[in-house]
Amino acid sequence: MAKSFLMINSSMNNSSWLLLVLFFFIVASSLKGSEAAVYNVLSYGAKPDGRADSTLAFQRAWLSACGSAMPATVYVPRGNFMLRPVVFSGPCKARIVFQVAGTLIAPSNYWSLGNSGYWILFIKVTGVRVYGGTLNAQGSGYWACKSSGKSCPGGARSISFQWSSNVVISGITSVNSQMFHIVIDNCVNVLVRNVKIRAPAQSPNTDGIHIRSSTGVTIASSSIMTGDDCISIGPGSKNIWIQRIVCGPGHGISVGSLGEDANEDGVQNVTVTGAVFKGTQNGVRIKSWGRPSNGFARTISFRNILMKNVFNPIIIDQNYCPDNSNCPNQNSGVKISRVTYKNIRGTSATPVAMNFACSPTNPCWGIALQNIELTYLTTQATSYCKNAGGSSSGIVVPRSCF
Ligand SMILES: *[C@@H]1O[C@H](CO)[C@@H](O)[C@H](O)[C@H]1NC(C)=O
């Protein structure tokens, strides 16, 4: 190696030096060019006053970035930008960073989002990173509409990714979504990190992060206070990793609801490790509709979890039947197996800290309990089992009922 390098070196004449210098010049100028590919929404007419409609300006900035042959940045500076429902679609020519310093705010009239189902939607993108900023969907008017019994629109999810891959969502804050805050749907390889989600405990259907039909999703180091599930994992989710989550108020971390449809993809390989639940309705839950389905949930691991006054710290519920319509007196077809609960401690707000209510036609099997310590007030909590089987090891309090 050293010898041949010397030979090349000594055989270089003046013209090859010139070529070398030219080569470095080209590399250096292309690097400079990629730094310069920044598309500031202000240059496209966006107004940071929180009132003027900036939707078209954002869309134009996105189109420019998406058409750029080099990696590009869409930049949203400080200020409040009012956006109607907006779609950022791919495929794009190169990677894109969507960097937000300011706040994106929805129109105050909830009808302007409510019928589209989404507010900010990324679709068919690859290699997109969304960094920073605040999303404020101003959902309170919409929630009030729902609780008044008036006729209301279907509601919008604040930020969704569909049919996308290699996505990073980091450092964003989402407040007061109409429906779910963040949705990962039909995606591959997604990282959600350092996000902050805020909505009141009583806000309906404001799930923090919802995953469905996606493979390889990591959610890490995030704080979620909302009115429904902090994280919900729907049908077709595979290889999901959830780490360092603080949840509450909210309904906990839930696999489900599964089995709403007769024909449905299952959920497999989900890990939740490192989570604190504060006063939530549930801690870790698996939930299925009580009706026929070919769905399943298998190889699920919940570990290193602290419960603080949680109403159902550990729960499997296969009898979900909202409004008692289309399911009473039926059994869930969803097959639940190989669920591990390890190093889970803290306090339950109800006497039953572990509740396994499985399907009579599809009993749960392979539930493993290891090092569980859950108390209720100053006494021991209890456990409840129906159609559930498994094993326990180490200290398990309350004792298992398999
Ligand atoms: C399970 O998912 C994790 C990512 O969460 C992945 O690293 C691992 O390879 C998966 N295991 C299997 C057997 O697919």
Short mmCIF file of C-alpha atoms and ligand atoms in Angstrom, two decimals:
data_model
loop_
_atom_site.label_atom_id
_atom_site.label_comp_id
_atom_site.label_asym_id
_atom_site.label_seq_id
_atom_site.Cartn_x
_atom_site.Cartn_y
_atom_site.Cartn_z
CA MET A 1 0.00 0.00 0.00
CA ALA A 2 2.64 2.52 1.11
CA LYS A 3 4.83 1.65 -1.81
CA SER A 4 2.13 2.09 -4.46
CA PHE A 5 1.02 5.37 -2.88
CA LEU A 6 4.58 6.67 -3.17
CA MET A 7 4.71 5.59 -6.77
CA ILE A 8 1.50 7.50 -7.63
CA ASN A 9 2.77 10.48 -5.72
CA SER A 10 6.10 10.65 -7.40
CA SER A 11 4.62 10.05 -10.84
CA MET A 12 2.24 13.03 -10.57
CA ASN A 13 3.09 15.85 -12.91
CA ASN A 14 1.84 19.41 -13.00
CA SER A 15 -1.38 18.68 -14.88
CA SER A 16 -2.49 16.03 -12.40
CA TRP A 17 -1.94 18.49 -9.56
CA LEU A 18 -4.14 20.92 -11.41
CA LEU A 19 -6.85 18.23 -11.72
CA LEU A 20 -6.58 17.51 -8.01
CA VAL A 21 -6.99 21.18 -7.10
CA LEU A 22 -9.96 21.42 -9.47
CA PHE A 23 -11.51 18.33 -7.87
CA PHE A 24 -11.29 19.83 -4.37
CA PHE A 25 -12.70 23.09 -5.65
CA ILE A 26 -15.75 21.28 -7.06
CA VAL A 27 -16.29 19.29 -3.84
CA ALA A 28 -15.96 22.44 -1.73
CA SER A 29 -18.39 24.44 -3.83
CA SER A 30 -21.00 21.65 -3.87
CA LEU A 31 -20.80 21.44 -0.05
CA LYS A 32 -21.34 25.18 0.13
CA GLY A 33 -24.29 24.77 -2.25
CA SER A 34 -26.02 22.22 0.00
CA GLU A 35 -25.77 24.61 2.92
CA ALA A 36 -27.33 27.29 0.77
CA ALA A 37 -30.38 25.24 -0.24
CA VAL A 38 -32.59 26.87 2.38
CA TYR A 39 -36.14 27.78 1.51
CA ASN A 40 -37.43 30.31 4.01
CA VAL A 41 -41.24 30.48 4.03
CA LEU A 42 -41.04 34.28 4.42
CA SER A 43 -39.53 34.46 0.93
CA TYR A 44 -42.66 32.75 -0.37
CA GLY A 45 -45.04 35.20 1.27
CA ALA A 46 -45.73 33.62 4.65
CA LYS A 47 -46.71 36.14 7.35
CA PRO A 48 -45.63 35.65 10.97
CA ASP A 49 -48.62 37.56 12.37
CA GLY A 50 -50.80 34.56 13.28
CA ARG A 51 -53.69 35.88 11.17
CA ALA A 52 -52.78 35.99 7.48
CA ASP A 53 -53.19 32.65 5.72
CA SER A 54 -49.70 31.22 5.08
CA THR A 55 -50.83 27.90 3.62
CA LEU A 56 -49.91 28.64 -0.01
CA ALA A 57 -46.54 30.10 0.96
CA PHE A 58 -45.66 26.93 2.90
CA GLN A 59 -46.75 24.79 -0.02
CA ARG A 60 -44.60 26.76 -2.47
CA ALA A 61 -41.57 26.59 -0.18
CA TRP A 62 -42.09 22.83 0.08
CA LEU A 63 -42.35 22.42 -3.72
CA SER A 64 -39.07 24.29 -4.20
CA ALA A 65 -37.29 22.21 -1.55
CA CYS A 66 -38.79 18.98 -2.87
CA GLY A 67 -37.56 19.76 -6.38
CA SER A 68 -34.04 20.56 -5.21
CA ALA A 69 -31.41 18.09 -6.41
CA MET A 70 -29.37 18.69 -3.27
CA PRO A 71 -30.51 18.21 0.32
CA ALA A 72 -32.75 21.13 1.19
CA THR A 73 -34.14 22.88 4.25
CA VAL A 74 -37.58 24.42 4.56
CA TYR A 75 -37.12 27.06 7.23
CA VAL A 76 -39.91 28.52 9.34
CA PRO A 77 -38.57 31.42 11.44
CA ARG A 78 -39.97 32.74 14.71
CA GLY A 79 -43.52 34.04 14.74
CA ASN A 80 -47.02 32.61 14.43
CA PHE A 81 -48.03 31.21 11.06
CA MET A 82 -51.66 30.46 10.38
CA LEU A 83 -52.16 27.34 8.28
CA ARG A 84 -55.24 25.66 6.87
CA PRO A 85 -54.97 21.91 6.11
CA VAL A 86 -51.77 21.43 4.13
CA VAL A 87 -50.19 18.47 2.33
CA PHE A 88 -46.45 18.12 1.82
CA SER A 89 -46.12 15.32 -0.69
CA GLY A 90 -43.20 13.45 -2.14
CA PRO A 91 -41.31 11.79 -3.54
CA CYS A 92 -38.67 14.54 -3.45
CA LYS A 93 -35.36 14.64 -5.26
CA ALA A 94 -33.22 14.68 -2.10
CA ARG A 95 -33.42 14.69 1.68
CA ILE A 96 -35.35 17.49 3.34
CA VAL A 97 -35.10 19.12 6.74
CA PHE A 98 -38.24 20.92 7.83
CA GLN A 99 -36.95 23.24 10.50
CA VAL A 100 -39.39 25.25 12.57
CA ALA A 101 -38.45 27.97 15.03
CA GLY A 102 -41.93 29.47 15.31
CA THR A 103 -45.49 28.30 15.90
CA LEU A 104 -47.91 26.88 13.36
CA ILE A 105 -51.42 27.76 14.34
CA ALA A 106 -54.72 26.45 12.96
CA PRO A 107 -57.61 28.79 12.14
CA SER A 108 -59.79 29.41 15.18
CA ASN A 109 -62.91 28.17 13.38
CA TYR A 110 -62.70 24.39 13.85
CA TRP A 111 -64.67 23.69 10.66
CA SER A 112 -61.67 24.81 8.59
CA LEU A 113 -59.68 21.72 9.68
CA GLY A 114 -62.42 19.43 10.76
CA ASN A 115 -63.56 17.81 7.55
CA SER A 116 -60.20 17.00 6.01
CA GLY A 117 -59.14 14.54 8.73
CA TYR A 118 -55.67 16.05 8.81
CA TRP A 119 -54.06 19.40 9.45
CA ILE A 120 -50.39 18.92 8.45
CA LEU A 121 -49.86 15.84 6.30
CA PHE A 122 -46.58 14.50 4.88
CA ILE A 123 -47.25 11.86 2.27
CA LYS A 124 -44.91 9.58 0.28
CA VAL A 125 -41.73 11.24 1.56
CA THR A 126 -38.36 9.58 2.17
CA GLY A 127 -35.61 11.04 4.32
CA VAL A 128 -37.53 13.93 5.87
CA ARG A 129 -36.65 15.37 9.27
CA VAL A 130 -39.02 17.70 11.07
CA TYR A 131 -37.29 19.68 13.79
CA GLY A 132 -38.54 22.02 16.46
CA GLY A 133 -41.43 24.42 16.63
CA THR A 134 -44.90 24.31 18.09
CA LEU A 135 -48.13 23.10 16.51
CA ASN A 136 -51.23 24.64 17.98
CA ALA A 137 -54.44 23.23 16.49
CA GLN A 138 -56.65 25.28 18.85
CA GLY A 139 -58.83 22.21 19.47
CA SER A 140 -60.95 23.47 22.37
CA GLY A 141 -63.79 24.76 20.17
CA TYR A 142 -63.96 21.40 18.45
CA TRP A 143 -64.05 19.46 21.75
CA ALA A 144 -66.83 21.74 22.99
CA CYS A 145 -68.78 21.02 19.82
CA LYS A 146 -68.45 17.28 20.43
CA SER A 147 -69.58 17.48 24.03
CA SER A 148 -72.53 19.72 23.15
CA GLY A 149 -74.11 17.02 20.97
CA LYS A 150 -74.32 19.43 18.02
CA SER A 151 -73.33 18.15 14.60
CA CYS A 152 -69.54 18.49 14.33
CA PRO A 153 -66.98 17.68 11.65
CA GLY A 154 -64.95 14.46 11.92
CA GLY A 155 -61.93 16.24 13.37
CA ALA A 156 -58.31 16.58 12.26
CA ARG A 157 -55.05 14.98 13.34
CA SER A 158 -52.35 17.58 13.87
CA ILE A 159 -49.32 16.07 12.08
CA SER A 160 -49.41 12.84 10.08
CA PHE A 161 -46.93 10.86 8.05
CA GLN A 162 -48.34 8.43 5.50
CA TRP A 163 -46.60 6.05 3.08
CA SER A 164 -43.20 7.43 4.11
CA SER A 165 -39.84 6.09 5.17
CA ASN A 166 -36.71 7.25 7.00
CA VAL A 167 -38.50 9.97 8.90
CA VAL A 168 -37.31 11.83 12.02
CA ILE A 169 -39.65 13.99 14.09
CA SER A 170 -37.73 15.72 16.83
CA GLY A 171 -38.07 18.55 19.30
CA ILE A 172 -41.61 19.49 18.37
CA THR A 173 -44.37 20.55 20.75
CA SER A 174 -47.98 19.81 19.88
CA VAL A 175 -50.75 21.48 21.85
CA ASN A 176 -54.52 21.06 21.74
CA SER A 177 -54.99 18.87 18.68
CA GLN A 178 -58.58 18.32 17.57
CA MET A 179 -58.04 14.55 17.38
CA PHE A 180 -54.72 12.61 17.53
CA HIS A 181 -51.59 14.78 17.80
CA ILE A 182 -49.05 12.72 15.80
CA VAL A 183 -49.89 9.85 13.44
CA ILE A 184 -47.49 7.37 11.78
CA ASP A 185 -49.47 5.45 9.18
CA ASN A 186 -48.06 3.02 6.61
CA CYS A 187 -44.47 4.09 7.28
CA VAL A 188 -41.11 2.34 7.58
CA ASN A 189 -38.24 3.43 9.80
CA VAL A 190 -39.46 6.38 11.84
CA LEU A 191 -37.88 8.05 14.85
CA VAL A 192 -39.92 10.33 17.12
CA ARG A 193 -37.75 11.96 19.75
CA ASN A 194 -37.93 14.76 22.32
CA VAL A 195 -41.50 15.64 21.58
CA LYS A 196 -43.83 17.36 23.99
CA ILE A 197 -47.57 16.81 23.75
CA ARG A 198 -50.08 18.85 25.69
CA ALA A 199 -53.88 18.75 25.82
CA PRO A 200 -56.29 18.76 28.79
CA ALA A 201 -57.18 15.51 30.57
CA GLN A 202 -60.80 15.89 29.47
CA SER A 203 -60.13 16.51 25.76
CA PRO A 204 -61.72 13.63 23.76
CA ASN A 205 -59.72 11.35 21.39
CA THR A 206 -56.55 13.42 21.63
CA ASP A 207 -54.16 10.43 21.49
CA GLY A 208 -50.56 11.61 21.71
CA ILE A 209 -48.86 9.39 19.12
CA HIS A 210 -50.73 6.82 17.06
CA ILE A 211 -48.93 4.15 15.01
CA ARG A 212 -50.60 1.84 12.53
CA SER A 213 -49.53 -0.34 9.57
CA SER A 214 -45.91 0.65 10.14
CA THR A 215 -42.62 -1.16 10.66
CA GLY A 216 -39.61 0.03 12.64
CA VAL A 217 -40.91 2.93 14.71
CA THR A 218 -38.93 4.28 17.70
CA ILE A 219 -40.44 6.77 20.13
CA ALA A 220 -37.97 8.09 22.70
CA SER A 221 -37.55 10.71 25.41
CA SER A 222 -40.96 12.27 25.14
CA SER A 223 -43.43 13.84 27.53
CA ILE A 224 -47.11 13.35 26.88
CA MET A 225 -50.03 14.92 28.78
CA THR A 226 -53.30 14.46 26.96
CA GLY A 227 -56.94 13.35 27.08
CA ASP A 228 -56.66 9.89 25.53
CA ASP A 229 -53.88 7.30 25.01
CA CYS A 230 -50.38 8.75 25.33
CA ILE A 231 -49.31 6.25 22.67
CA SER A 232 -51.61 3.88 20.78
CA ILE A 233 -50.38 1.05 18.58
CA GLY A 234 -52.90 -0.06 15.99
CA PRO A 235 -53.18 -3.02 13.61
CA GLY A 236 -50.23 -3.79 11.34
CA SER A 237 -47.55 -2.36 13.67
CA LYS A 238 -44.28 -4.28 13.78
CA ASN A 239 -40.87 -3.74 15.45
CA ILE A 240 -41.90 -0.86 17.67
CA TRP A 241 -39.51 0.49 20.33
CA ILE A 242 -40.72 2.93 23.00
CA GLN A 243 -38.26 4.31 25.53
CA ARG A 244 -38.17 7.00 28.25
CA ILE A 245 -41.76 8.22 28.16
CA VAL A 246 -43.51 10.31 30.79
CA CYS A 247 -47.28 9.91 30.43
CA GLY A 248 -50.12 11.58 32.31
CA PRO A 249 -52.73 12.76 32.38
CA GLY A 250 -53.86 10.35 29.69
CA HIS A 251 -55.02 6.78 29.12
CA GLY A 252 -51.55 5.20 29.11
CA ILE A 253 -49.73 3.22 26.42
CA SER A 254 -52.06 0.92 24.54
CA VAL A 255 -51.70 -1.84 21.99
CA GLY A 256 -55.08 -1.46 20.32
CA SER A 257 -57.81 -1.18 19.80
CA LEU A 258 -57.41 -4.35 17.77
CA GLY A 259 -60.00 -6.55 16.13
CA GLU A 260 -62.48 -3.93 15.03
CA ASP A 261 -62.35 -5.49 11.56
CA ALA A 262 -62.83 -9.16 10.79
CA ASN A 263 -59.79 -9.06 8.52
CA GLU A 264 -56.91 -7.22 10.07
CA ASP A 265 -53.11 -7.25 10.33
CA GLY A 266 -51.64 -8.18 13.68
CA VAL A 267 -49.20 -6.40 15.98
CA GLN A 268 -45.84 -7.92 16.77
CA ASN A 269 -42.54 -7.18 18.46
CA VAL A 270 -43.37 -4.16 20.61
CA THR A 271 -41.09 -3.06 23.46
CA VAL A 272 -41.87 -0.40 26.04
CA THR A 273 -38.91 0.21 28.33
CA GLY A 274 -38.52 3.09 30.74
CA ALA A 275 -41.84 4.79 31.31
CA VAL A 276 -43.50 6.73 34.12
CA PHE A 277 -47.29 6.91 34.34
CA LYS A 278 -48.77 9.63 36.53
CA GLY A 279 -52.45 9.33 37.47
CA THR A 280 -53.35 7.78 34.13
CA GLN A 281 -56.45 5.70 33.41
CA ASN A 282 -54.22 2.78 32.33
CA GLY A 283 -50.54 2.00 32.47
CA VAL A 284 -49.73 -0.62 29.86
CA ARG A 285 -52.75 -2.01 28.08
CA ILE A 286 -53.67 -4.43 25.32
CA LYS A 287 -57.20 -3.89 24.12
CA SER A 288 -59.37 -5.64 21.57
CA TRP A 289 -62.95 -5.43 20.46
CA GLY A 290 -65.21 -8.26 21.58
CA ARG A 291 -66.01 -9.48 18.10
CA PRO A 292 -64.63 -11.90 15.50
CA SER A 293 -61.31 -11.02 13.85
CA ASN A 294 -58.18 -12.71 12.57
CA GLY A 295 -55.95 -10.10 14.29
CA PHE A 296 -53.26 -10.84 16.87
CA ALA A 297 -50.78 -9.28 19.29
CA ARG A 298 -47.61 -11.23 20.00
CA THR A 299 -44.13 -10.75 21.42
CA ILE A 300 -44.88 -7.66 23.45
CA SER A 301 -42.56 -6.54 26.26
CA PHE A 302 -43.31 -3.98 28.96
CA ARG A 303 -40.39 -3.33 31.32
CA ASN A 304 -38.76 -0.85 33.70
CA ILE A 305 -41.94 1.01 34.44
CA LEU A 306 -43.07 3.19 37.35
CA MET A 307 -46.78 3.58 38.09
CA LYS A 308 -47.94 6.52 40.18
CA ASN A 309 -51.56 6.20 41.21
CA VAL A 310 -52.64 4.52 37.96
CA PHE A 311 -56.21 3.19 37.70
CA ASN A 312 -55.36 0.02 35.69
CA PRO A 313 -51.59 -0.37 35.84
CA ILE A 314 -51.45 -3.67 33.93
CA ILE A 315 -54.45 -4.61 31.82
CA ILE A 316 -55.52 -6.81 28.94
CA ASP A 317 -59.11 -6.12 27.95
CA GLN A 318 -60.62 -8.17 25.14
CA ASN A 319 -64.18 -7.00 25.72
CA TYR A 320 -64.05 -3.51 24.23
CA CYS A 321 -67.52 -2.67 22.97
CA PRO A 322 -68.18 1.06 22.96
CA ASP A 323 -71.86 2.02 23.13
CA ASN A 324 -72.64 -1.72 23.27
CA SER A 325 -73.25 -1.78 19.55
CA ASN A 326 -72.21 -4.49 17.08
CA CYS A 327 -70.42 -6.57 19.69
CA PRO A 328 -72.44 -7.59 22.77
CA ASN A 329 -72.34 -11.33 23.49
CA GLN A 330 -69.55 -11.94 20.99
CA ASN A 331 -65.97 -13.02 21.69
CA SER A 332 -62.81 -11.39 20.49
CA GLY A 333 -61.01 -13.28 17.76
CA VAL A 334 -57.73 -11.47 18.49
CA LYS A 335 -55.02 -13.88 19.63
CA ILE A 336 -52.73 -12.52 22.34
CA SER A 337 -49.52 -14.35 23.19
CA ARG A 338 -46.00 -13.93 24.61
CA VAL A 339 -46.50 -10.79 26.64
CA THR A 340 -43.76 -10.01 29.18
CA TYR A 341 -44.09 -7.67 32.18
CA LYS A 342 -40.79 -7.09 33.96
CA ASN A 343 -39.62 -4.61 36.64
CA ILE A 344 -42.89 -2.81 37.10
CA ARG A 345 -43.54 -1.10 40.42
CA GLY A 346 -45.54 1.67 42.03
CA THR A 347 -49.09 2.38 43.07
CA SER A 348 -52.49 1.46 41.75
CA ALA A 349 -55.48 3.77 42.22
CA THR A 350 -57.85 0.77 42.29
CA PRO A 351 -57.66 -2.61 44.11
CA VAL A 352 -57.08 -4.63 40.91
CA ALA A 353 -53.59 -3.76 39.73
CA MET A 354 -53.23 -6.62 37.24
CA ASN A 355 -56.18 -7.47 35.08
CA PHE A 356 -56.11 -10.11 32.36
CA ALA A 357 -59.58 -10.36 30.80
CA CYS A 358 -58.97 -12.46 27.71
CA SER A 359 -61.24 -13.94 25.09
CA PRO A 360 -63.08 -17.21 25.94
CA THR A 361 -62.53 -18.45 22.39
CA ASN A 362 -58.90 -17.22 22.17
CA PRO A 363 -57.31 -17.37 25.64
CA CYS A 364 -54.11 -15.38 26.17
CA TRP A 365 -51.04 -17.59 26.54
CA GLY A 366 -47.40 -17.08 27.38
CA ILE A 367 -47.88 -14.12 29.73
CA ALA A 368 -44.66 -13.78 31.77
CA LEU A 369 -44.48 -11.78 35.00
CA GLN A 370 -41.14 -10.94 36.60
CA ASN A 371 -40.40 -8.55 39.46
CA ILE A 372 -43.69 -6.77 39.84
CA GLU A 373 -44.48 -4.69 42.96
CA LEU A 374 -47.76 -2.83 42.84
CA THR A 375 -49.60 -1.60 45.91
CA TYR A 376 -53.05 -0.15 46.52
CA LEU A 377 -53.24 2.40 49.32
CA THR A 378 -51.51 0.74 52.27
CA THR A 379 -52.61 -2.78 51.34
CA GLN A 380 -51.67 -5.25 48.68
CA ALA A 381 -53.35 -4.91 45.34
CA THR A 382 -55.00 -7.93 43.72
CA SER A 383 -54.92 -9.58 40.33
CA TYR A 384 -57.72 -10.86 38.11
CA CYS A 385 -57.48 -13.53 35.42
CA LYS A 386 -59.99 -14.81 32.90
CA ASN A 387 -58.88 -17.11 30.08
CA ALA A 388 -55.25 -16.16 30.71
CA GLY A 389 -52.21 -18.38 31.17
CA GLY A 390 -48.54 -17.84 31.80
CA SER A 391 -45.76 -17.91 34.36
CA SER A 392 -44.23 -15.75 37.04
CA SER A 393 -40.73 -15.42 38.46
CA GLY A 394 -38.93 -13.26 41.01
CA ILE A 395 -41.07 -11.13 43.29
CA VAL A 396 -44.57 -10.76 41.93
CA VAL A 397 -46.96 -8.65 44.01
CA PRO A 398 -49.90 -8.99 43.70
CA ARG A 399 -49.45 -12.71 43.15
CA SER A 400 -50.35 -13.96 39.70
CA CYS A 401 -53.69 -15.70 39.16
CA PHE A 402 -52.78 -17.97 36.24
C1 LIG B 1 -37.89 -6.26 17.11
O1 LIG B 1 -37.87 -4.86 16.97
C2 LIG B 1 -36.63 -4.27 17.22
C3 LIG B 1 -36.80 -2.77 17.05
O2 LIG B 1 -37.77 -2.33 17.91
C4 LIG B 1 -35.59 -4.79 16.27
O3 LIG B 1 -34.33 -4.23 16.58
C5 LIG B 1 -35.53 -6.29 16.34
O4 LIG B 1 -34.65 -6.79 15.37
C6 LIG B 1 -36.91 -6.88 16.13
N1 LIG B 1 -36.87 -8.33 16.32
C7 LIG B 1 -37.28 -9.17 15.40
C8 LIG B 1 -37.17 -10.62 15.75
O5 LIG B 1 -37.70 -8.82 14.31
#
